[in-house]
Coordinates of C-alpha atoms in Angstrom, one line a residue:
M1 CA 0.0 -0.1 -0.1
T2 CA 1.3 3.3 -0.9
T3 CA -0.1 6.9 0.5
G4 CA 0.2 10.2 -0.5
G5 CA -1.6 13.2 0.4
G6 CA -4.0 11.2 2.5
A7 CA -5.1 8.8 -0.4
L8 CA -4.6 5.2 -0.7
K9 CA -3.7 3.7 -4.0
K10 CA -6.2 1.3 -5.0
K11 CA -5.5 -2.3 -6.5
Q12 CA -7.6 -4.0 -8.8
R13 CA -9.8 -6.9 -7.7
V14 CA -9.3 -9.4 -10.3
G15 CA -10.0 -13.3 -10.8
S16 CA -6.5 -13.8 -9.7
N17 CA -4.8 -15.5 -6.9
S18 CA -2.0 -12.8 -6.4
R19 CA -3.7 -10.1 -4.8
L20 CA -2.6 -11.2 -1.2
S21 CA 0.8 -12.6 -0.9
F22 CA 0.2 -15.3 1.8
I23 CA -2.4 -17.3 0.1
T24 CA -1.8 -19.4 -3.2
A25 CA -4.4 -21.7 -4.8
D26 CA -4.1 -23.6 -8.0
L27 CA -6.1 -26.3 -10.0
D28 CA -4.5 -29.8 -8.8
S29 CA -3.9 -31.6 -12.1
S30 CA -1.5 -34.4 -10.7
F31 CA -4.6 -36.4 -9.0
P32 CA -4.6 -39.9 -10.5
D33 CA -8.0 -41.3 -12.1
G34 CA -10.4 -38.9 -10.5
T35 CA -12.1 -41.6 -8.1
L36 CA -12.2 -41.2 -4.5
A37 CA -10.0 -42.9 -2.1
E38 CA -11.1 -46.2 -0.6
G39 CA -13.8 -45.5 2.1
S40 CA -14.0 -42.1 1.1
H41 CA -17.6 -42.4 -0.4
K42 CA -18.7 -42.7 3.2
P43 CA -19.9 -39.2 5.0
P44 CA -17.3 -38.6 7.6
C45 CA -17.8 -37.6 10.8
S46 CA -15.1 -34.9 10.9
L47 CA -13.1 -33.4 8.4
R48 CA -10.8 -35.8 6.6
R49 CA -7.2 -35.2 7.2
S50 CA -3.9 -37.0 5.5
S51 CA -1.8 -36.2 8.6
S52 CA -2.2 -37.3 12.1
H53 CA -1.8 -33.8 13.7
S54 CA -4.6 -32.6 15.6
L55 CA -5.3 -29.3 14.3
L56 CA -9.0 -28.9 14.0
P57 CA -12.1 -29.5 16.0
V58 CA -14.8 -32.1 14.9
V59 CA -16.9 -30.5 12.2
S60 CA -20.4 -32.2 11.7
S61 CA -21.4 -32.6 8.1
C62 CA -25.0 -32.5 7.0
A63 CA -26.8 -33.9 3.8
G64 CA -26.0 -31.7 0.7
G65 CA -23.9 -29.3 3.1
F66 CA -20.2 -28.4 4.1
N67 CA -18.2 -31.2 4.1
D68 CA -20.6 -33.8 2.9
A69 CA -18.6 -36.4 0.9
A70 CA -21.9 -38.2 -0.1
T71 CA -23.2 -35.4 -2.5
A72 CA -19.9 -33.2 -3.1
D73 CA -18.7 -32.9 -6.5
V74 CA -15.5 -31.0 -5.3
I75 CA -12.6 -32.0 -3.3
L76 CA -10.4 -29.1 -1.9
R77 CA -7.2 -30.0 -0.1
L78 CA -6.0 -27.2 2.1
L79 CA -2.1 -27.7 2.0
I80 CA -0.6 -26.4 5.4
E81 CA 2.7 -24.8 4.5
Q82 CA 5.5 -25.6 6.8
Q83 CA 7.6 -22.7 7.7
Y84 CA 11.3 -22.8 6.5
S85 CA 14.2 -20.6 6.6
H86 CA 15.7 -19.2 3.7
A87 CA 18.6 -21.6 3.8
E88 CA 16.4 -24.4 4.3
M89 CA 14.0 -23.6 1.5
S90 CA 16.9 -23.2 -1.1
E91 CA 18.5 -26.7 0.2
A92 CA 15.1 -28.4 0.0
S93 CA 14.5 -27.0 -3.5
S94 CA 17.9 -27.8 -4.8
D95 CA 17.5 -31.6 -3.5
T96 CA 14.7 -33.1 -5.7
S97 CA 14.9 -36.4 -3.6
T98 CA 13.7 -34.6 -0.4
P99 CA 9.9 -33.8 -0.4
I100 CA 8.5 -30.7 1.2
D101 CA 6.8 -31.6 4.4
Q102 CA 3.2 -30.5 4.2
S103 CA 0.2 -31.5 6.1
E104 CA -3.1 -31.5 4.4
I105 CA -6.7 -31.2 5.1
Q106 CA -9.7 -32.6 2.6
I107 CA -12.8 -31.0 2.5
Y108 CA -15.9 -31.9 0.6
L109 CA -17.7 -29.3 -1.3
H110 CA -20.3 -28.5 -3.9
S111 CA -19.8 -26.8 -7.0
R112 CA -23.2 -25.3 -6.9
V113 CA -22.3 -23.3 -3.9
L114 CA -18.5 -22.5 -4.7
C115 CA -20.0 -20.4 -7.7
R116 CA -20.7 -17.8 -4.9
S117 CA -16.8 -17.5 -5.2
K118 CA -15.6 -15.8 -8.4
Y119 CA -12.3 -17.5 -8.0
F120 CA -14.1 -20.9 -7.6
T121 CA -16.3 -19.9 -10.7
A122 CA -13.3 -19.4 -12.7
L123 CA -11.8 -22.5 -11.7
L124 CA -15.0 -24.4 -12.5
S125 CA -15.6 -22.8 -15.6
D126 CA -16.0 -25.1 -19.0
R127 CA -13.1 -23.1 -20.3
W128 CA -10.6 -23.9 -17.5
Q129 CA -11.6 -27.4 -17.4
Q130 CA -11.0 -27.9 -21.2
Q131 CA -7.5 -26.4 -20.9
N132 CA -6.9 -28.7 -17.9
E133 CA -8.3 -31.8 -19.6
S134 CA -6.2 -31.1 -22.9
S135 CA -2.9 -30.5 -20.7
S136 CA -3.6 -33.8 -18.8
G137 CA -4.6 -35.9 -22.2
S138 CA -7.4 -37.3 -20.3
P139 CA -10.4 -35.1 -21.2
E140 CA -13.9 -35.9 -19.6
I141 CA -17.0 -34.7 -21.3
T142 CA -19.2 -34.5 -18.2
P143 CA -16.6 -34.5 -15.1
K144 CA -18.2 -35.6 -12.1
L145 CA -15.5 -34.6 -9.4
Y146 CA -13.4 -31.7 -9.2
R147 CA -10.2 -31.6 -7.5
F148 CA -8.7 -28.3 -6.2
K149 CA -5.8 -27.4 -3.8
L150 CA -5.2 -24.2 -1.6
S151 CA -2.0 -23.2 0.3
V152 CA -2.6 -22.2 3.8
P153 CA -0.3 -20.7 6.2
A154 CA 0.8 -23.4 9.0
N155 CA -0.9 -22.1 11.8
A156 CA -4.2 -23.2 13.5
D157 CA -5.9 -19.9 13.3
S158 CA -5.1 -19.4 9.8
I159 CA -6.7 -23.0 8.8
N160 CA -9.8 -22.1 11.0
H161 CA -10.4 -18.9 9.3
H162 CA -10.2 -20.5 5.9
L163 CA -12.6 -23.1 7.1
T164 CA -14.9 -20.4 8.3
V165 CA -15.1 -18.6 5.2
L166 CA -15.6 -21.8 3.1
Q167 CA -18.3 -22.6 5.5
L168 CA -20.1 -19.3 5.1
L169 CA -20.4 -20.1 1.5
Y170 CA -23.1 -22.4 2.5
S171 CA -24.7 -19.4 4.8
D172 CA -27.5 -16.9 3.9
D173 CA -26.7 -14.9 6.9
L174 CA -23.1 -13.9 7.0
L175 CA -23.2 -11.2 9.5
S176 CA -24.5 -13.7 12.3
S177 CA -20.9 -15.0 12.0
I178 CA -19.2 -11.8 12.3
D179 CA -19.3 -10.7 15.9
S180 CA -16.1 -8.7 16.4
V181 CA -13.4 -6.6 14.7
P182 CA -10.9 -9.4 14.7
T183 CA -13.0 -11.9 13.4
A184 CA -14.0 -9.5 10.5
L185 CA -10.3 -8.7 9.9
D186 CA -9.5 -12.4 10.0
L187 CA -12.0 -13.2 7.3
L188 CA -11.8 -10.3 4.9
P189 CA -8.5 -11.3 3.7
I190 CA -9.3 -14.7 2.5
A191 CA -12.8 -13.7 1.3
L192 CA -10.7 -11.1 -0.9
E193 CA -8.5 -13.7 -2.1
L194 CA -11.6 -16.1 -3.1
L195 CA -13.6 -13.3 -4.4
F196 CA -16.2 -13.9 -2.2
E197 CA -18.2 -10.8 -2.5
D198 CA -21.0 -11.3 -0.2
C199 CA -18.6 -12.0 2.6
I200 CA -16.4 -8.7 1.6
K201 CA -19.6 -6.9 1.9
A202 CA -20.5 -8.4 5.1
C203 CA -16.9 -8.1 6.5
V204 CA -16.9 -4.2 5.5
K205 CA -20.6 -3.4 6.9
F206 CA -19.5 -4.7 10.3
L207 CA -16.1 -2.9 10.4
E208 CA -18.2 0.4 9.0
A209 CA -20.6 0.1 12.0
V210 CA -18.1 -0.4 15.1
P211 CA -15.2 1.3 16.7
W212 CA -11.6 0.1 16.1
S213 CA -8.4 0.0 18.2
E214 CA -5.1 1.7 16.9
D215 CA -3.9 -1.7 15.7
E216 CA -7.1 -2.6 14.1
E217 CA -7.0 0.6 12.1
E218 CA -3.7 0.0 10.6
K219 CA -4.8 -3.4 9.8
I220 CA -7.9 -1.8 8.0
L221 CA -5.8 0.7 6.1
N222 CA -3.8 -2.2 4.8
L223 CA -6.6 -3.9 3.4
I224 CA -8.4 -0.8 1.7
P225 CA -6.3 -0.7 -1.4
F226 CA -7.9 -4.2 -2.4
L227 CA -11.3 -3.0 -1.8
S228 CA -13.3 -1.1 -4.7
N229 CA -13.9 2.5 -4.2
E230 CA -17.6 1.7 -3.2
E231 CA -16.6 -0.6 -0.6
S232 CA -13.9 1.4 1.1
K233 CA -15.6 4.9 1.0
E234 CA -17.0 4.7 4.4
L235 CA -14.0 3.4 5.7
L236 CA -11.8 5.8 4.4
A237 CA -14.3 8.6 5.3
R238 CA -13.4 7.7 9.1
V239 CA -9.5 7.8 8.8
S240 CA -8.9 10.0 6.0
P241 CA -9.4 13.7 5.8
A242 CA -11.6 15.1 2.9
K243 CA -9.4 18.4 2.9
S244 CA -6.0 19.3 4.4
E245 CA -7.3 21.9 6.4
S246 CA -9.5 19.6 8.6
S247 CA -7.2 19.4 11.8
E248 CA -6.9 23.2 11.7
E249 CA -10.6 23.7 11.4
M250 CA -11.2 21.4 14.4
L251 CA -8.7 23.1 16.6
H252 CA -10.2 26.6 15.5
G253 CA -13.6 25.4 16.3
L254 CA -12.4 23.9 19.6
I255 CA -10.7 27.3 20.8
L256 CA -13.8 29.2 19.8
S257 CA -16.1 26.7 21.7
A258 CA -13.9 26.8 24.7
I259 CA -13.7 30.5 25.3
H260 CA -17.4 31.4 24.2
N261 CA -20.0 28.4 24.5
H262 CA -18.7 26.1 27.0
P263 CA -20.2 26.4 30.5
N264 CA -17.3 24.9 32.3
M265 CA -14.9 27.4 30.7
A266 CA -11.9 26.7 32.7
F267 CA -12.1 22.9 32.1
A268 CA -12.4 23.0 28.7
K269 CA -9.8 25.8 28.1
A270 CA -7.3 23.3 30.1
F271 CA -8.2 20.5 27.9
V272 CA -8.1 22.5 24.5
A273 CA -4.7 23.7 25.7
K274 CA -3.4 20.1 26.0
L275 CA -4.9 19.4 22.4
L276 CA -2.9 22.2 21.0
R277 CA 0.3 21.0 22.6
D278 CA -0.2 17.4 21.8
F279 CA -1.7 17.0 18.4
S280 CA -1.1 20.1 16.3
S281 CA 1.9 21.0 14.2
R282 CA 3.6 24.3 15.4
E283 CA 2.4 25.7 11.8
S284 CA -1.2 24.6 12.4
A285 CA -1.1 26.0 15.9
R286 CA 0.2 29.3 14.6
K287 CA -2.6 29.7 12.1
V288 CA -5.7 28.9 14.3
L289 CA -4.3 31.1 17.3
D290 CA -3.3 33.7 15.0
K291 CA -6.9 33.7 13.5
A292 CA -8.4 33.4 17.1
F293 CA -6.2 36.2 18.5
E294 CA -7.0 38.6 15.7
K295 CA -10.6 38.3 16.4
S296 CA -10.3 38.5 20.2
L297 CA -8.3 41.8 19.8
R298 CA -10.6 43.4 17.6
V299 CA -13.6 42.6 19.9
V300 CA -11.7 44.1 22.9
K301 CA -10.6 47.3 21.0
Q302 CA -14.4 47.6 20.2
S303 CA -15.9 46.7 23.4
L304 CA -13.6 47.6 26.4
E305 CA -16.6 46.9 28.6
D306 CA -16.3 43.0 27.7
D307 CA -14.6 41.7 31.0
D308 CA -14.9 37.8 29.3
E309 CA -13.4 38.8 25.9
R310 CA -10.5 40.5 27.8
K311 CA -9.7 37.2 29.7
H312 CA -10.1 35.2 26.6
L313 CA -7.4 37.5 24.8
L314 CA -5.1 36.8 27.6
W315 CA -5.5 32.9 27.5
L316 CA -4.9 33.1 23.8
V317 CA -1.6 35.1 24.4
E318 CA -0.3 32.5 26.9
R319 CA -1.1 29.6 24.6
M320 CA 0.7 31.3 21.5
I321 CA 4.0 31.9 24.1
E322 CA 3.7 28.4 25.5
L323 CA 3.7 26.9 21.8
K324 CA 6.2 29.4 20.6
V325 CA 4.1 31.0 17.8
A326 CA 3.5 34.2 19.4
D327 CA 5.5 36.2 16.7
T328 CA 2.4 37.6 14.9
A329 CA 0.6 38.6 18.3
V330 CA 3.9 40.6 19.2
K331 CA 3.9 42.3 15.9
A332 CA 0.2 43.2 16.2
W333 CA 0.5 44.4 19.8
S334 CA 3.5 46.6 18.8
E335 CA 1.1 48.2 16.2
Q336 CA -1.7 49.6 18.6
A337 CA -0.8 53.4 18.9
S338 CA -4.2 54.2 18.6
F339 CA -5.7 51.7 21.0
T340 CA -2.9 52.6 23.7
S341 CA -4.1 56.5 23.1
D342 CA -7.6 55.3 24.2
L343 CA -6.7 53.3 26.9
Q344 CA -4.7 56.2 28.5
R345 CA -7.6 58.3 28.2
A346 CA -9.9 55.8 29.4
F347 CA -7.8 55.0 32.5
R348 CA -7.6 58.8 33.5
D349 CA -11.4 59.2 33.4
D350 CA -13.1 58.6 36.6
A351 CA -16.2 57.2 34.9
W352 CA -14.4 54.8 32.6
R353 CA -12.5 53.5 35.7
N354 CA -15.7 52.6 37.2
I355 CA -16.9 51.0 34.1
V356 CA -14.0 48.8 33.3
P357 CA -12.1 48.2 36.6
S358 CA -10.3 45.1 35.4
L359 CA -9.4 46.3 32.2
P360 CA -5.7 47.9 33.3
A361 CA -4.7 44.7 35.0
V362 CA -5.6 42.5 31.8
V363 CA -4.0 44.5 29.2
L364 CA -0.9 45.2 31.3
R365 CA -0.6 41.1 31.8
C366 CA -1.0 40.7 27.9
T367 CA 1.8 43.4 27.5
S368 CA 4.0 41.5 30.2
R369 CA 3.6 38.3 28.8
L370 CA 4.3 39.3 25.2
A371 CA 7.1 41.8 26.2
N372 CA 8.9 39.1 28.3
A373 CA 8.7 36.6 25.4
V374 CA 10.7 39.2 23.3
A375 CA 13.3 40.0 26.2
T376 CA 13.9 36.3 26.8
G377 CA 14.4 35.7 23.0
H378 CA 11.6 33.3 23.3
I379 CA 10.2 35.4 20.4
L380 CA 12.6 36.8 18.1
A381 CA 11.2 40.5 17.3
A382 CA 12.5 42.7 14.6
K383 CA 14.3 45.8 15.9
Q384 CA 11.3 48.2 14.8
V385 CA 8.8 45.7 16.7
R386 CA 10.7 46.0 19.8
M387 CA 11.0 49.6 19.7
K388 CA 7.5 50.5 19.0
L389 CA 6.1 47.7 21.8
V390 CA 8.0 49.9 24.4
R391 CA 7.1 53.2 22.8
D392 CA 3.2 52.6 22.6
W393 CA 2.9 50.6 25.7
L394 CA 5.1 52.3 28.0
P395 CA 3.0 55.1 28.5
V396 CA 0.1 52.9 29.3
L397 CA 2.0 51.5 32.2
I398 CA 3.1 54.8 33.5
T399 CA -0.7 56.0 33.5
C400 CA -1.7 53.1 35.3
K401 CA 1.2 53.3 37.9
D402 CA 0.5 57.1 38.5
G403 CA -3.0 56.4 39.3
V404 CA -2.6 53.7 42.0
S405 CA -6.5 53.5 42.2
L406 CA -6.7 51.9 38.9
M407 CA -5.3 48.6 39.9
G408 CA -4.6 48.9 43.5
P409 CA -1.4 48.3 45.5
N410 CA -1.7 44.5 44.9
H411 CA -0.3 44.8 41.3
K412 CA 2.9 46.3 42.3
S413 CA 4.6 43.1 41.5
L414 CA 3.1 43.3 37.8
Y415 CA 4.4 47.0 37.4
L416 CA 7.8 45.9 38.7
E417 CA 8.0 43.0 36.2
L418 CA 6.7 45.0 33.2
E419 CA 9.3 47.7 34.0
E420 CA 12.3 45.2 34.3
T421 CA 10.9 43.6 30.8
F422 CA 10.8 47.0 29.1
L423 CA 14.1 48.1 30.5
R424 CA 15.7 44.9 29.1
I425 CA 14.1 45.4 25.6
I426 CA 15.6 49.0 25.6
S427 CA 18.9 47.7 26.2
T428 CA 18.6 45.8 22.9
L429 CA 18.2 48.9 20.8
P430 CA 20.4 51.4 19.2
L431 CA 21.8 54.1 21.7
S432 CA 19.6 57.0 19.8
D433 CA 16.3 55.2 20.5
A434 CA 17.3 53.9 23.9
Q435 CA 18.0 57.5 24.9
D436 CA 14.6 58.6 23.9
L437 CA 12.9 55.7 25.8
L438 CA 15.0 55.7 28.9
Q439 CA 14.1 59.3 29.4
Q440 CA 10.4 58.1 29.8
C441 CA 11.4 55.7 32.5
L442 CA 12.1 58.3 35.2
S443 CA 8.6 57.7 36.8
F444 CA 10.2 54.0 37.6
S445 CA 12.1 56.0 40.2
T446 CA 11.5 55.7 44.0
R447 CA 12.2 57.8 46.9
N448 CA 15.1 55.7 47.8
V449 CA 17.5 55.1 44.8
D450 CA 18.5 51.6 46.2
D451 CA 14.8 50.4 45.8
C452 CA 15.1 50.6 41.9
P453 CA 18.1 48.7 41.0
H454 CA 16.9 47.8 37.6
L455 CA 16.6 51.3 36.6
V456 CA 20.0 52.2 38.0
A457 CA 21.2 49.2 35.9
A458 CA 19.8 50.6 32.8
F459 CA 21.1 54.0 32.9
T460 CA 24.6 52.5 34.1
T461 CA 24.5 50.2 30.7
W462 CA 23.4 53.2 28.5
F463 CA 26.3 55.5 29.9
R464 CA 28.8 52.7 29.7
R465 CA 28.0 52.4 26.1
A466 CA 27.5 56.2 25.3
N467 CA 31.1 57.0 26.8
R468 CA 32.7 54.3 25.0
P469 CA 35.2 55.6 22.3
P470 CA 33.6 55.4 18.8
Q471 CA 34.9 52.2 16.8
P472 CA 37.0 53.3 13.9
D473 CA 35.2 51.2 11.5
F474 CA 31.8 53.1 12.3
C475 CA 33.2 56.7 12.4
E476 CA 31.6 59.2 9.7

């Protein structure tokens, strides 16, 4: 089987015994005069076998039914292949005096029943029989007995599965014999080899209707190329996406459901976060999260009063950072000059502060998460992105910090974290850009200089670099 782009290459089902490699069958023209062995005309109580190995349970025969020697016109020999190593097979094939050890089981069947199998129909056809009689030199105008042989792998399970399929030729209710996925998978390859269409359809019908384990699914995928398009259509629909974007559509739908529709939102978000970690490629995660982030940011900007949407936006930012796909979010966050101006006006307005009391904390947390990802190198942002991120959001931080009542004293750690992060990003910028931004950071200072070591360190770094003699290669 070959796969490509989710498609399985189909193999044509024809009247040949070469479709499944582990079974071979051919017309046995080496039998002597066409008569039954002595005593074989009596209906047996069990399957006749030419070896003494006890491989099978006793199977009763019935008049005109499976294994009824009295009425049968077909003798089928199941040849049980012995397992040899490659060296043993080579030695046996070169030594013509050494017979290959094979056990066999002899079964009595009826040509009228075997015609349900296209394989046996071909063997029983007049054309095949005439060719065989011509090659044997002993034509029979009305042959009364057909003799065939079928090679079977040497294990009891394989033998029993072959016998089950042969017995099902005598049954009108095939589905009653298929009660599990393993049973269907055992019978289907043999039905395919014998071109027993009713059995094939019964196996496929059962498989389509029941759940599969992962191992069973792999076996079914291996058999699909031998099924017709109509037979395999429903099986493929379960395991093969109709379009390449199916996984992304599912993930995006789960994200929207978790943040908007699910009553147990926290549990749903945690589960979707796990799915994003475990089952999405980085590119798929990037696409679905970028799409959800863009929509959520747009809603937040249009309706600052929507507290739930702000929380969803923060959750999306955290997922993007966790999966290292926050590049687009960082760039978008750095391009919010108009939005940050609106936020500053809202935060200075007493009426707005009462309407959206949680808004400052949420937007600063989003800013802190994204800025920290940039400062740590978790997200590699371009120089212009880094500069605009600090330039546009630094005034928002200063406004929130100056109006302590906006967030209360409990958010001091968030202020400090974002101050340190902005100063680290400023240290990555050219001296001229850093100079402009550092001058705006004086509000980070405290009554006691020793209480703002991060600000002292930032200015120390800047002056050290500014006082360094210019490098010759960079002189104008």
